[in-house]
């Protein structure tokens, strides 16, 4: 049987060999990182080395990094009205977020529902900065949350411009960089982010680890969600996931060395994929194609195609792709991202995401295109035979 082709890297990435090695090494460490003896100090050392790597990935200081159980927890920790700076202790009244955020941001953290407002996006999938400025003029000093790159379309958001607008209105900016980190430059200072979330499993480390990073020393880390011991400088109680964190550090070290090369590799293959898709299906719509996107992501639809049918058909051909956000796959719902971009209902239900990684090859792209030839052929035959069934 032909090998399977995994093209769902935005859902999660396979372990990098360096991360797997670090994971094994750290699993052998017996000590608790809070203990003062040699075993404890060895575990502490593994965590602190990883903290240095993660900080360097976004050009922050190690002291600015809090390890969490993943991107979801980092987002949840960040989004609180009680976010303070050294000079400003008053709670934030509003949370302004783009309409295309991941569900872990859309949930609003510790803000009440009525304190949350959406910022519209343009048809190309980029946040509408005029709408942000307008919202801030009506609700000064908000916490603003805007992702660096969207998980469905891959569209890169104008984060540094949003930071300038937020700061001019007395606001603070949280950036969900879970999909962007390791794929594009992610310098926290250049972005103007006050807080930034990343997740280990999108860059080749195990699932269940992430980090919240602050962009300025005078930002106080938010009140902990986990209370108990004083781990992570009092911001996240509980004995640390030493092996997961060590593997996170190793994956980050690898990605820091290889990012430019990996990005160029993925972009060349992604371009090949999109040219092939367009050649097979001239009517295909590739979302966000006119905007700057992550080098590895393509989200496309064909009128008449149902995403769940297409994903199953690809799977039967040995190709793993996704119908939009992984967190909501299993229950296929129209994408809130495409709805926010004003995509028409017939296309909304048919979006398929192909996301590439550092081990993707030209042969994988040939396989996905071969599968698409069959899948799209069968779909168009089906829609001709059963008009009205396709939407
Ligand atoms: N933010 C974005 C943009 C994501 O794509 C994801 C996961 O898909 C998350 C946050 C959640 O991260 P985690 O799976 O580590 O909780």
mmCIF file of N, CA and C in Angstrom, residues 50-102:
data_model
loop_
_atom_site.group_PDB
_atom_site.id
_atom_site.type_symbol
_atom_site.label_atom_id
_atom_site.label_comp_id
_atom_site.label_asym_id
_atom_site.label_seq_id
_atom_site.Cartn_x
_atom_site.Cartn_y
_atom_site.Cartn_z
ATOM 1 N N UNK A 50 15.293 25.467 27.953
ATOM 2 C CA UNK A 50 14.173 25.603 27.009
ATOM 3 C C UNK A 50 13.619 27.032 27.044
ATOM 4 N N UNK A 51 13.595 27.604 28.243
ATOM 5 C CA UNK A 51 13.064 28.976 28.354
ATOM 6 C C UNK A 51 13.933 29.945 27.539
ATOM 7 N N UNK A 52 15.241 29.714 27.580
ATOM 8 C CA UNK A 52 16.148 30.591 26.802
ATOM 9 C C UNK A 52 15.863 30.464 25.308
ATOM 10 N N UNK A 53 15.649 29.238 24.849
ATOM 11 C CA UNK A 53 15.377 29.012 23.417
ATOM 12 C C UNK A 53 14.064 29.682 23.009
ATOM 13 N N UNK A 54 13.027 29.440 23.812
ATOM 14 C CA UNK A 54 11.706 29.989 23.467
ATOM 15 C C UNK A 54 11.761 31.516 23.465
ATOM 16 N N UNK A 55 12.453 32.082 24.446
ATOM 17 C CA UNK A 55 12.587 33.545 24.491
ATOM 18 C C UNK A 55 13.295 34.040 23.230
ATOM 19 N N UNK A 56 14.355 33.338 22.836
ATOM 20 C CA UNK A 56 15.137 33.775 21.668
ATOM 21 C C UNK A 56 14.312 33.698 20.386
ATOM 22 N N UNK A 57 13.385 32.728 20.313
ATOM 23 C CA UNK A 57 12.556 32.597 19.102
ATOM 24 C C UNK A 57 11.788 33.881 18.805
ATOM 25 N N UNK A 58 11.376 34.589 19.872
ATOM 26 C CA UNK A 58 10.575 35.807 19.672
ATOM 27 C C UNK A 58 11.346 37.054 20.125
ATOM 28 N N UNK A 59 12.656 36.898 20.342
ATOM 29 C CA UNK A 59 13.518 38.009 20.787
ATOM 30 C C UNK A 59 13.018 38.649 22.076
ATOM 31 N N UNK A 60 12.645 37.780 23.021
ATOM 32 C CA UNK A 60 12.277 38.254 24.363
ATOM 33 C C UNK A 60 13.369 37.819 25.337
ATOM 34 N N UNK A 61 13.180 38.152 26.630
ATOM 35 C CA UNK A 61 14.137 37.689 27.644
ATOM 36 C C UNK A 61 13.587 36.417 28.282
ATOM 37 N N UNK A 62 14.428 35.518 28.743
ATOM 38 C CA UNK A 62 13.913 34.305 29.381
ATOM 39 C C UNK A 62 12.907 34.614 30.499
ATOM 40 N N UNK A 63 13.138 35.683 31.244
ATOM 41 C CA UNK A 63 12.246 36.017 32.359
ATOM 42 C C UNK A 63 10.849 36.422 31.877
ATOM 43 N N UNK A 64 10.702 36.619 30.566
ATOM 44 C CA UNK A 64 9.407 37.028 30.016
ATOM 45 C C UNK A 64 8.538 35.843 29.604
ATOM 46 N N UNK A 65 9.027 34.612 29.800
ATOM 47 C CA UNK A 65 8.336 33.413 29.299
ATOM 48 C C UNK A 65 7.690 32.636 30.448
ATOM 49 N N UNK A 66 6.404 32.351 30.314
ATOM 50 C CA UNK A 66 5.689 31.473 31.257
ATOM 51 C C UNK A 66 5.260 30.232 30.493
ATOM 52 N N UNK A 67 5.674 29.063 30.918
ATOM 53 C CA UNK A 67 5.231 27.839 30.240
ATOM 54 C C UNK A 67 3.811 27.477 30.681
ATOM 55 N N UNK A 68 3.044 26.991 29.706
ATOM 56 C CA UNK A 68 1.641 26.612 29.954
ATOM 57 C C UNK A 68 1.401 25.225 29.345
ATOM 58 N N UNK A 69 0.146 24.795 29.385
ATOM 59 C CA UNK A 69 -0.191 23.486 28.803
ATOM 60 C C UNK A 69 -0.494 23.591 27.312
ATOM 61 N N UNK A 70 -0.284 24.755 26.710
ATOM 62 C CA UNK A 70 -0.519 24.873 25.268
ATOM 63 C C UNK A 70 -0.975 26.266 24.888
ATOM 64 N N UNK A 71 -1.320 26.404 23.616
ATOM 65 C CA UNK A 71 -1.773 27.696 23.118
ATOM 66 C C UNK A 71 -3.093 28.112 23.754
ATOM 67 N N UNK A 72 -3.964 27.158 23.955
ATOM 68 C CA UNK A 72 -5.274 27.482 24.536
ATOM 69 C C UNK A 72 -5.098 28.089 25.918
ATOM 70 N N UNK A 73 -4.281 27.458 26.751
ATOM 71 C CA UNK A 73 -4.093 27.997 28.107
ATOM 72 C C UNK A 73 -3.387 29.348 28.066
ATOM 73 N N UNK A 74 -2.419 29.504 27.169
ATOM 74 C CA UNK A 74 -1.722 30.789 27.066
ATOM 75 C C UNK A 74 -2.716 31.896 26.690
ATOM 76 N N UNK A 75 -3.608 31.597 25.751
ATOM 77 C CA UNK A 75 -4.613 32.591 25.358
ATOM 78 C C UNK A 75 -5.554 32.905 26.522
ATOM 79 N N UNK A 76 -6.001 31.856 27.169
ATOM 80 C CA UNK A 76 -6.929 32.007 28.299
ATOM 81 C C UNK A 76 -6.286 32.824 29.427
ATOM 82 N N UNK A 77 -5.000 32.579 29.688
ATOM 83 C CA UNK A 77 -4.282 33.301 30.750
ATOM 84 C C UNK A 77 -4.162 34.790 30.406
ATOM 85 N N UNK A 78 -3.924 35.051 29.119
ATOM 86 C CA UNK A 78 -3.687 36.440 28.695
ATOM 87 C C UNK A 78 -4.942 37.300 28.760
ATOM 88 N N UNK A 79 -6.087 36.686 28.444
ATOM 89 C CA UNK A 79 -7.296 37.490 28.237
ATOM 90 C C UNK A 79 -8.037 37.712 29.548
ATOM 91 N N UNK A 80 -7.605 38.713 30.277
ATOM 92 C CA UNK A 80 -8.254 39.051 31.544
ATOM 93 C C UNK A 80 -8.332 40.573 31.678
ATOM 94 N N UNK A 81 -9.443 41.058 32.246
ATOM 95 C CA UNK A 81 -9.532 42.514 32.438
ATOM 96 C C UNK A 81 -8.469 43.018 33.411
ATOM 97 N N UNK A 82 -7.984 42.121 34.297
ATOM 98 C CA UNK A 82 -7.068 42.543 35.360
ATOM 99 C C UNK A 82 -5.622 42.554 34.907
ATOM 100 N N UNK A 83 -5.392 42.946 33.672
ATOM 101 C CA UNK A 83 -4.018 42.972 33.184
ATOM 102 C C UNK A 83 -3.402 44.336 33.518
ATOM 103 N N UNK A 84 -2.277 44.307 34.183
ATOM 104 C CA UNK A 84 -1.713 45.554 34.715
ATOM 105 C C UNK A 84 -0.323 45.814 34.160
ATOM 106 N N UNK A 85 0.036 47.084 34.166
ATOM 107 C CA UNK A 85 1.437 47.437 33.914
ATOM 108 C C UNK A 85 1.949 48.083 35.199
ATOM 109 N N UNK A 86 3.241 48.394 35.233
ATOM 110 C CA UNK A 86 3.783 48.985 36.458
ATOM 111 C C UNK A 86 3.087 50.301 36.796
ATOM 112 N N UNK A 87 2.607 50.996 35.768
ATOM 113 C CA UNK A 87 2.012 52.317 36.035
ATOM 114 C C UNK A 87 0.486 52.314 35.967
ATOM 115 N N UNK A 88 -0.116 51.239 35.470
ATOM 116 C CA UNK A 88 -1.578 51.231 35.273
ATOM 117 C C UNK A 88 -2.210 50.020 35.904
ATOM 118 N N UNK A 89 -2.974 50.235 36.963
ATOM 119 C CA UNK A 89 -3.548 49.106 37.706
ATOM 120 C C UNK A 89 -5.056 48.964 37.452
ATOM 121 N N UNK A 90 -5.670 49.939 36.784
ATOM 122 C CA UNK A 90 -7.136 49.880 36.578
ATOM 123 C C UNK A 90 -7.505 48.760 35.617
ATOM 124 N N UNK A 91 -8.600 48.012 35.887
ATOM 125 C CA UNK A 91 -8.992 46.937 34.961
ATOM 126 C C UNK A 91 -9.351 47.465 33.577
ATOM 127 N N UNK A 92 -9.205 46.597 32.605
ATOM 128 C CA UNK A 92 -9.575 46.922 31.215
ATOM 129 C C UNK A 92 -11.057 46.624 31.030
ATOM 130 N N UNK A 93 -11.783 47.592 30.479
ATOM 131 C CA UNK A 93 -13.235 47.423 30.354
ATOM 132 C C UNK A 93 -13.641 46.510 29.209
ATOM 133 N N UNK A 94 -12.892 46.535 28.120
ATOM 134 C CA UNK A 94 -13.314 45.820 26.892
ATOM 135 C C UNK A 94 -12.213 44.923 26.353
ATOM 136 N N UNK A 95 -12.663 43.835 25.759
ATOM 137 C CA UNK A 95 -11.768 42.990 24.965
ATOM 138 C C UNK A 95 -12.205 43.122 23.509
ATOM 139 N N UNK A 96 -11.309 43.628 22.672
ATOM 140 C CA UNK A 96 -11.597 43.734 21.236
ATOM 141 C C UNK A 96 -10.810 42.647 20.530
ATOM 142 N N UNK A 97 -11.481 41.839 19.745
ATOM 143 C CA UNK A 97 -10.760 40.760 19.049
ATOM 144 C C UNK A 97 -11.208 40.681 17.595
ATOM 145 N N UNK A 98 -10.321 40.233 16.745
ATOM 146 C CA UNK A 98 -10.721 40.100 15.350
ATOM 147 C C UNK A 98 -11.753 38.982 15.251
ATOM 148 N N UNK A 99 -12.571 39.076 14.221
ATOM 149 C CA UNK A 99 -13.656 38.098 14.038
ATOM 150 C C UNK A 99 -13.138 36.736 13.589
ATOM 151 N N UNK A 100 -11.821 36.643 13.345
ATOM 152 C CA UNK A 100 -11.282 35.385 12.790
ATOM 153 C C UNK A 100 -10.362 34.674 13.780
ATOM 154 N N UNK A 101 -10.442 35.055 15.053
ATOM 155 C CA UNK A 101 -9.551 34.425 16.038
ATOM 156 C C UNK A 101 -9.891 32.949 16.217
ATOM 157 N N UNK A 102 -8.932 32.216 16.730
ATOM 158 C CA UNK A 102 -9.133 30.808 17.092
ATOM 159 C C UNK A 102 -10.154 30.725 18.240
#
